[in-house]
mmCIF file of N, CA and C in Angstrom:
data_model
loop_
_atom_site.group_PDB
_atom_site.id
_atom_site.type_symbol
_atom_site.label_atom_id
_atom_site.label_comp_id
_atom_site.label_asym_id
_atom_site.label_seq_id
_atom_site.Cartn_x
_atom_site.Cartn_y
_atom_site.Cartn_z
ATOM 1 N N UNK A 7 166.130 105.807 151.717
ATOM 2 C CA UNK A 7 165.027 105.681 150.792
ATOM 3 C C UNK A 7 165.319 106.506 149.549
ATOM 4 N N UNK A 8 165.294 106.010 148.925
ATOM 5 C CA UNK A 8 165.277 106.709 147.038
ATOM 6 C C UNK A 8 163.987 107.583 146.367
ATOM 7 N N UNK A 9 164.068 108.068 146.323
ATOM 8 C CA UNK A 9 162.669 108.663 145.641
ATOM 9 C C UNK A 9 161.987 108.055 144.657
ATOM 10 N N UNK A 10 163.310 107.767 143.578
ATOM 11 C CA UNK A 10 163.181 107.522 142.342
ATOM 12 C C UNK A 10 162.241 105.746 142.576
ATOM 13 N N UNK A 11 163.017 105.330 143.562
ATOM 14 C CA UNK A 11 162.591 103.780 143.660
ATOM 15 C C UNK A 11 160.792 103.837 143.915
ATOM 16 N N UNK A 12 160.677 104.503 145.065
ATOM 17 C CA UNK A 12 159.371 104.414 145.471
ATOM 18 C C UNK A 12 158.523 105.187 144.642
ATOM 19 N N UNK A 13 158.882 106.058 143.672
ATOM 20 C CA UNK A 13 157.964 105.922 142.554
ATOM 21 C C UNK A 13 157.581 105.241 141.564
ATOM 22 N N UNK A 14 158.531 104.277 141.214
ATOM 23 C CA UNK A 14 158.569 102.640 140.434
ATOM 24 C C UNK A 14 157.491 101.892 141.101
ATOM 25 N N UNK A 15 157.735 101.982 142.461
ATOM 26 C CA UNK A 15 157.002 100.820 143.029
ATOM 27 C C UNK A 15 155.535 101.293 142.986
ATOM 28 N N UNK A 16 155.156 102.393 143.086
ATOM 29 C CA UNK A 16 154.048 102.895 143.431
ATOM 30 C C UNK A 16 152.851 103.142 142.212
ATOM 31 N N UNK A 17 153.430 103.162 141.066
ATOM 32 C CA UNK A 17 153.188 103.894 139.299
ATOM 33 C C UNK A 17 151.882 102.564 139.454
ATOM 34 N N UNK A 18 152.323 101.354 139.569
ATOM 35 C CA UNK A 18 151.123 100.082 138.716
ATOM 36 C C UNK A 18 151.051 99.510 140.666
ATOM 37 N N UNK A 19 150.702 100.169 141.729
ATOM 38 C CA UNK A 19 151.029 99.527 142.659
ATOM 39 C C UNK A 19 149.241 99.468 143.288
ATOM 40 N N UNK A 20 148.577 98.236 143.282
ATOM 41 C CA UNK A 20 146.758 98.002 143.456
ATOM 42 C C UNK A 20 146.730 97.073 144.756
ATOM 43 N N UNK A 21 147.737 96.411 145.345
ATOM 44 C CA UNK A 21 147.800 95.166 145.927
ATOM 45 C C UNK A 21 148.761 95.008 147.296
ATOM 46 N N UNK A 22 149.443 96.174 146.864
ATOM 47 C CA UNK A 22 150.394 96.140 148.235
ATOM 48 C C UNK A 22 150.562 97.561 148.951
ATOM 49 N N UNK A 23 151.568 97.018 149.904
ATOM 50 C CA UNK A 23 152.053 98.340 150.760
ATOM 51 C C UNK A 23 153.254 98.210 151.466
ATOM 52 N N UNK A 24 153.925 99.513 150.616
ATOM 53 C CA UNK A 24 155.677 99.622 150.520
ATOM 54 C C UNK A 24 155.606 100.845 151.847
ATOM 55 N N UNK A 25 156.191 99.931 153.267
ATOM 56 C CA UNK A 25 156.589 100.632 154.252
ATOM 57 C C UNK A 25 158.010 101.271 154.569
ATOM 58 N N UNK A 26 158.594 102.372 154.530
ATOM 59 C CA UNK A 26 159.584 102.950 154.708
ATOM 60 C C UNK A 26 159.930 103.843 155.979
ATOM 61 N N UNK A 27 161.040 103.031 157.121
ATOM 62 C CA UNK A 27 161.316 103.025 158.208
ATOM 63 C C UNK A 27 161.676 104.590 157.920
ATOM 64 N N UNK A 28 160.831 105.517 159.130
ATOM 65 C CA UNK A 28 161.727 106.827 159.442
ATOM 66 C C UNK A 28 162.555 106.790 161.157
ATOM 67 N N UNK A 29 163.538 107.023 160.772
ATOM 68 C CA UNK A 29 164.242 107.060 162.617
ATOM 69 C C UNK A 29 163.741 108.204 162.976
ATOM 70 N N UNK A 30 163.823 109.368 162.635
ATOM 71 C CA UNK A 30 163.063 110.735 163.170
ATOM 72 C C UNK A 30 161.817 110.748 163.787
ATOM 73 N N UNK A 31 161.180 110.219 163.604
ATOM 74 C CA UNK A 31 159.553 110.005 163.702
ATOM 75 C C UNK A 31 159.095 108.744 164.353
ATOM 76 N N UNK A 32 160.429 107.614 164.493
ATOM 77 C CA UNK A 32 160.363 106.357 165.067
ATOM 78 C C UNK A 32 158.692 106.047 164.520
ATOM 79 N N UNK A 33 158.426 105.387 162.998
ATOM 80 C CA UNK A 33 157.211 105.075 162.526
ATOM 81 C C UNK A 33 157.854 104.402 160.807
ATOM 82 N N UNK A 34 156.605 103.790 160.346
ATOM 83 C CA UNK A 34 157.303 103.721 158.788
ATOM 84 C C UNK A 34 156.320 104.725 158.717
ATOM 85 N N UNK A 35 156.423 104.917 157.090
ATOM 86 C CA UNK A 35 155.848 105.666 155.988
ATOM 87 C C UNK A 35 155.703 105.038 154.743
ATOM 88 N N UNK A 36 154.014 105.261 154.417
ATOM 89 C CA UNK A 36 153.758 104.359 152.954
ATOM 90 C C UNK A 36 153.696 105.840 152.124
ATOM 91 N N UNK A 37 153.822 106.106 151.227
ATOM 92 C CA UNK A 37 153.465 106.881 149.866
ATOM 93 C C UNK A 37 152.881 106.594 148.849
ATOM 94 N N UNK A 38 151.839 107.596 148.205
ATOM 95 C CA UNK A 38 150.910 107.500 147.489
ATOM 96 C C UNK A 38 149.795 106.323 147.140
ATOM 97 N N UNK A 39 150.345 105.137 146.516
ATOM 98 C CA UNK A 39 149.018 104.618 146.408
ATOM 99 C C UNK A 39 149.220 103.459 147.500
ATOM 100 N N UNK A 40 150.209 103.255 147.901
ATOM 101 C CA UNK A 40 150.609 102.836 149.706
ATOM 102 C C UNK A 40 149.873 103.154 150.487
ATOM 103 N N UNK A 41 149.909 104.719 150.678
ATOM 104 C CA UNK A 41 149.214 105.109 151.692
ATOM 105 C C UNK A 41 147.786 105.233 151.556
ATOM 106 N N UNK A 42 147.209 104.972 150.214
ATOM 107 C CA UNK A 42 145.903 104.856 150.187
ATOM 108 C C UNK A 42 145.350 103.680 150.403
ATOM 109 N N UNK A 43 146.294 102.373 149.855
ATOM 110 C CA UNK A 43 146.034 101.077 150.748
ATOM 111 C C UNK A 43 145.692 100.897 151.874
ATOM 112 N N UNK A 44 147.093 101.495 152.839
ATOM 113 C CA UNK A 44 147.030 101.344 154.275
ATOM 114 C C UNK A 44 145.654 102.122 155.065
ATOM 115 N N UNK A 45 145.250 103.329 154.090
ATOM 116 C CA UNK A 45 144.284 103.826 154.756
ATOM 117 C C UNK A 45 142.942 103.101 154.619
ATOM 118 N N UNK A 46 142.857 101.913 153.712
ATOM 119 C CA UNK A 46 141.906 101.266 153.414
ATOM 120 C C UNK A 46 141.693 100.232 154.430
ATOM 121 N N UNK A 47 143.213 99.616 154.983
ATOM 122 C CA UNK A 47 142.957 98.697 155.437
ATOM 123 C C UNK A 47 142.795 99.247 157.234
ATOM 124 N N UNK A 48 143.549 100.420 157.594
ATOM 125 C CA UNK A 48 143.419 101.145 158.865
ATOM 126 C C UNK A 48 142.504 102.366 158.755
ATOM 127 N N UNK A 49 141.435 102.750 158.695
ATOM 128 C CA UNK A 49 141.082 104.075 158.300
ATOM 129 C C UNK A 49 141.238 105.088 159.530
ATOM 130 N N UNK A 50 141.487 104.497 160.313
ATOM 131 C CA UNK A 50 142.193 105.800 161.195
ATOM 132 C C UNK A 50 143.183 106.491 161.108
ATOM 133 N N UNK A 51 144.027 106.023 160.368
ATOM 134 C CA UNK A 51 144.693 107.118 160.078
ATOM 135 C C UNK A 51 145.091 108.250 158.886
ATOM 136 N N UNK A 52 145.720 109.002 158.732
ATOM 137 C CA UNK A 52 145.829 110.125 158.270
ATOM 138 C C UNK A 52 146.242 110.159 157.219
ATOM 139 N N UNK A 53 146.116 110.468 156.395
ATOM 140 C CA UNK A 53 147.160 110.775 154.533
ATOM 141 C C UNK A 53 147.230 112.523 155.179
ATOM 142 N N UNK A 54 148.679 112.665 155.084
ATOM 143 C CA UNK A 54 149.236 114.287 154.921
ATOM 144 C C UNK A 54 150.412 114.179 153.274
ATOM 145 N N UNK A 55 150.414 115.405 153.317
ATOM 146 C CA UNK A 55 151.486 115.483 151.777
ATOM 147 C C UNK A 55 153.078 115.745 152.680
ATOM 148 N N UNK A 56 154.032 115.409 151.719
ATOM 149 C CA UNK A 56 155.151 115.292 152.293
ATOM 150 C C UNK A 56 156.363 115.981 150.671
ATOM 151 N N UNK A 57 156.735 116.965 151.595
ATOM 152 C CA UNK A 57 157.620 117.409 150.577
ATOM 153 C C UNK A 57 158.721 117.366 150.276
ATOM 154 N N UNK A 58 159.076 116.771 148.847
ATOM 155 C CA UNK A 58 160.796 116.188 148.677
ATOM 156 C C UNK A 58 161.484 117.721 148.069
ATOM 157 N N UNK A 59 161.368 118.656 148.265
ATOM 158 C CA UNK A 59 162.218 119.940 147.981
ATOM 159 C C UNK A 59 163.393 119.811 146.944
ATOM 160 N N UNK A 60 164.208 118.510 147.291
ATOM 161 C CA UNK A 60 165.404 118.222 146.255
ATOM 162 C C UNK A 60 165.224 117.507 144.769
ATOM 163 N N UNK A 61 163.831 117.279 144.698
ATOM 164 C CA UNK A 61 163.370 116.513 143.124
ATOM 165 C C UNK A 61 161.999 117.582 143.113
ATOM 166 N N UNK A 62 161.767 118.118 143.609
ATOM 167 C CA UNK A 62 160.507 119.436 143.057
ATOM 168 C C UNK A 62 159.396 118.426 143.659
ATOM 169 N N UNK A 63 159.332 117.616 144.059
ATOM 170 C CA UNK A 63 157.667 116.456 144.473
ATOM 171 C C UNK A 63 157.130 117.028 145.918
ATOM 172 N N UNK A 64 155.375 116.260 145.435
ATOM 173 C CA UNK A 64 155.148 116.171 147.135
ATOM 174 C C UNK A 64 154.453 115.273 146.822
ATOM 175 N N UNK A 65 154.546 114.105 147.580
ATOM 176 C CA UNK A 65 153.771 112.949 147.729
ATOM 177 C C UNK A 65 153.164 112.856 149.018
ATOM 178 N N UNK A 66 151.973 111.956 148.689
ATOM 179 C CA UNK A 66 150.678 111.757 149.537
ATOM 180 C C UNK A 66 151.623 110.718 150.747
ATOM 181 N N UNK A 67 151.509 110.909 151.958
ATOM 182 C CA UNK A 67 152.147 109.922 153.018
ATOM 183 C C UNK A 67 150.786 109.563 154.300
ATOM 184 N N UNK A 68 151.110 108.685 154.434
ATOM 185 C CA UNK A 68 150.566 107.947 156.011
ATOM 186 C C UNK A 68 151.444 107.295 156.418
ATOM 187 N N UNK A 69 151.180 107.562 157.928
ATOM 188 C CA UNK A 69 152.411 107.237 159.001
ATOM 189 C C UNK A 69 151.659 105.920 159.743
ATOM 190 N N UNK A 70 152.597 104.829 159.978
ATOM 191 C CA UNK A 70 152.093 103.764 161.097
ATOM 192 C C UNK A 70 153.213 103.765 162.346
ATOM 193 N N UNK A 71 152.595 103.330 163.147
ATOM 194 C CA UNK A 71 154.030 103.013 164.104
ATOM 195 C C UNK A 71 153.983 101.750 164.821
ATOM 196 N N UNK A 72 154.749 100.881 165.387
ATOM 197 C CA UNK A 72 155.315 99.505 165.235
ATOM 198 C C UNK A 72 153.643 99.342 166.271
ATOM 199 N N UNK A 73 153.680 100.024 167.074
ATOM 200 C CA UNK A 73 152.390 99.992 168.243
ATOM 201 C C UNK A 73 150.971 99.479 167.286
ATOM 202 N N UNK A 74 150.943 100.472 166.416
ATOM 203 C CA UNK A 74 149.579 100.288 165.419
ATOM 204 C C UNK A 74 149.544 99.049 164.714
ATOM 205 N N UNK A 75 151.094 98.657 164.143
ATOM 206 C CA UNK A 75 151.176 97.724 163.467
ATOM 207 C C UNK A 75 150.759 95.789 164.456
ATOM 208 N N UNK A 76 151.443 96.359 165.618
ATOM 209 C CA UNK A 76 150.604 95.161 166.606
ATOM 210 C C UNK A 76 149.301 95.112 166.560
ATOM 211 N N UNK A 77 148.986 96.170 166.918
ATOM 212 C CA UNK A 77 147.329 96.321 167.359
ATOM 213 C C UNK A 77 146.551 95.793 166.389
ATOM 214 N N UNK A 78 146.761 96.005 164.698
ATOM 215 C CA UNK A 78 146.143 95.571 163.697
ATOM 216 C C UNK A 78 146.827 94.108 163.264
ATOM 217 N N UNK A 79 147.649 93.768 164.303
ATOM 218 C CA UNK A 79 147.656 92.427 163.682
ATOM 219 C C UNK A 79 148.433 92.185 162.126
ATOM 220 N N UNK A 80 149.186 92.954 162.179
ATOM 221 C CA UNK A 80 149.674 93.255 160.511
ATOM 222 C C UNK A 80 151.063 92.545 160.602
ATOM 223 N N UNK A 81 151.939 92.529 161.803
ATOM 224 C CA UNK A 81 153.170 92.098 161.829
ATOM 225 C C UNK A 81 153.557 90.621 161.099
ATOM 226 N N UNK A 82 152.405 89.574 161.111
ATOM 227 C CA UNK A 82 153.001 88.715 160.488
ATOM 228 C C UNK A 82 152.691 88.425 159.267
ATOM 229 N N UNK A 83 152.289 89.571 159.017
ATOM 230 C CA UNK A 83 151.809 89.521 156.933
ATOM 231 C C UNK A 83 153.586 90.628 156.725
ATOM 232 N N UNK A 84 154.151 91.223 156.968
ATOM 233 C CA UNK A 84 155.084 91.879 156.659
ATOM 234 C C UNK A 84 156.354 91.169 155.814
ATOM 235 N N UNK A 85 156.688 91.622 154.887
ATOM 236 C CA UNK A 85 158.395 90.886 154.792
ATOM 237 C C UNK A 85 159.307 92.155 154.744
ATOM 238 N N UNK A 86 159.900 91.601 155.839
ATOM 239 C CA UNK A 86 160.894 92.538 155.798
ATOM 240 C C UNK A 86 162.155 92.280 154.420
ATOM 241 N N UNK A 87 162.532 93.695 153.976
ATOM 242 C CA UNK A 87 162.822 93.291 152.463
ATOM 243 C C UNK A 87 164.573 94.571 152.634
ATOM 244 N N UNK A 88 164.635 95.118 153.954
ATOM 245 C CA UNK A 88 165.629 95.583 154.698
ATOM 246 C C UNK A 88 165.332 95.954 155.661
ATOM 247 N N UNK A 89 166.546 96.742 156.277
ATOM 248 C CA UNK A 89 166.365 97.176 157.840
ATOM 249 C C UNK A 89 165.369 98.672 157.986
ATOM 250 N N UNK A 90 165.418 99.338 157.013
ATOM 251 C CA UNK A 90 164.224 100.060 156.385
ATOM 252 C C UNK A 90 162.959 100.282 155.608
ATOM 253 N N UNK A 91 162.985 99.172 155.117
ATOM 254 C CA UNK A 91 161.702 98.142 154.040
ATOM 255 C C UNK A 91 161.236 97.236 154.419
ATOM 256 N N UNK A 92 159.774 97.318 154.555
ATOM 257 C CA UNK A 92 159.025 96.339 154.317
ATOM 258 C C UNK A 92 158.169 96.327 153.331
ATOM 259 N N UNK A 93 157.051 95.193 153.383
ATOM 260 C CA UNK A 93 156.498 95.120 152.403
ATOM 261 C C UNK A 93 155.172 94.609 152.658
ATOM 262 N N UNK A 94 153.993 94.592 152.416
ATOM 263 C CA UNK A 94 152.711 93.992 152.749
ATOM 264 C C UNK A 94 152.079 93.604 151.726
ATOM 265 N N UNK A 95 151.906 92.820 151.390
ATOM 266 C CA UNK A 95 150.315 92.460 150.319
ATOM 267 C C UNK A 95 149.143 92.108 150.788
ATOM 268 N N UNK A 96 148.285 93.186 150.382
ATOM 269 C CA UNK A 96 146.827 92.757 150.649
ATOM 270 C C UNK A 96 146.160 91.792 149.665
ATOM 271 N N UNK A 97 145.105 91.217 150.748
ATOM 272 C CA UNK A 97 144.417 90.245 150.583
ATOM 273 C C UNK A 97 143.207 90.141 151.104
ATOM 274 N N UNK A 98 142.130 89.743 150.924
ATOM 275 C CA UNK A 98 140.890 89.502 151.517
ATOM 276 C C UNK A 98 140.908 89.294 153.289
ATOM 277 N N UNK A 99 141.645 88.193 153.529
ATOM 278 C CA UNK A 99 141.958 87.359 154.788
ATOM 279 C C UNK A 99 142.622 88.407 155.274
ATOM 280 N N UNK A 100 143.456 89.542 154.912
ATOM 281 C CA UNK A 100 143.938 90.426 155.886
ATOM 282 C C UNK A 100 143.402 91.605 156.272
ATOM 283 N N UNK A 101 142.514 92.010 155.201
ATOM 284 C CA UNK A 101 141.739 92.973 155.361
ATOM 285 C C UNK A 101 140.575 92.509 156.356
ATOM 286 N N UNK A 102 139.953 91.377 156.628
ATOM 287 C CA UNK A 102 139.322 91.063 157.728
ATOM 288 C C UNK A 102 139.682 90.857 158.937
ATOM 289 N N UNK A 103 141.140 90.504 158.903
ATOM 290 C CA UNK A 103 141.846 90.174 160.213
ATOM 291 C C UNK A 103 141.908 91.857 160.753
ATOM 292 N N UNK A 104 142.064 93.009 160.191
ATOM 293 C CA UNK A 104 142.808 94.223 160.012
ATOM 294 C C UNK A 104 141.373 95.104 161.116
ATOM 295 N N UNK A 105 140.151 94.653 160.289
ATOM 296 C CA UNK A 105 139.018 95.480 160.515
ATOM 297 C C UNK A 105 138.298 94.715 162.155
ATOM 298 N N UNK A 106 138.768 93.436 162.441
ATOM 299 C CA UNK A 106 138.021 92.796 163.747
ATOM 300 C C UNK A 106 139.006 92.684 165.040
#
């Protein structure tokens, strides 16, 4: 994961949610206005800050894990965009599928 990238994506980002595979933690991770999506569409879970030490940042993170991502029914709105990236766009129809 790039730093630099996922702050591009994130700057004008109202509509989606940029998931980034961690192996450590076996979960993705959305950042900043990602993770305020995802918390919109899951509100159970958590926004913690996450610190990049090597560019001076700390960005806002929420964690999902593949389990949650079943449970909410989210797996087949995903595109996988690598073996570490995905991608989600919200929508009306998913945000209802998400909440029932």
């Amino acid at each position: 994961m790039n730093i630099e990238d996922v702050l591009k994506k994130e700057v004008c980002n109202d509509d989606h949610i940029h998931l980034y595979y961690c192996a450590v933690k076996k979960c993705w991770k959305a950042y900043e206005q990602s993770a305020i999506n995802l918390l919109e569409l899951i509100p159970d879970l958590n926004i913690q800050d996450e610190i990049f030490e090597d560019h001076h940042i700390r960005l806002r993170c929420a964690l999902i894990t593949e389990e949650q991502i079943e449970c909410y029914k989210l797996s087949h709105a995903l595109t996988l965009l690598s073996e570490e990236y995905v991608e989600l766009q919200l929508n009306k129809s998913l945000m209802k599928e998400a909440l029932y």
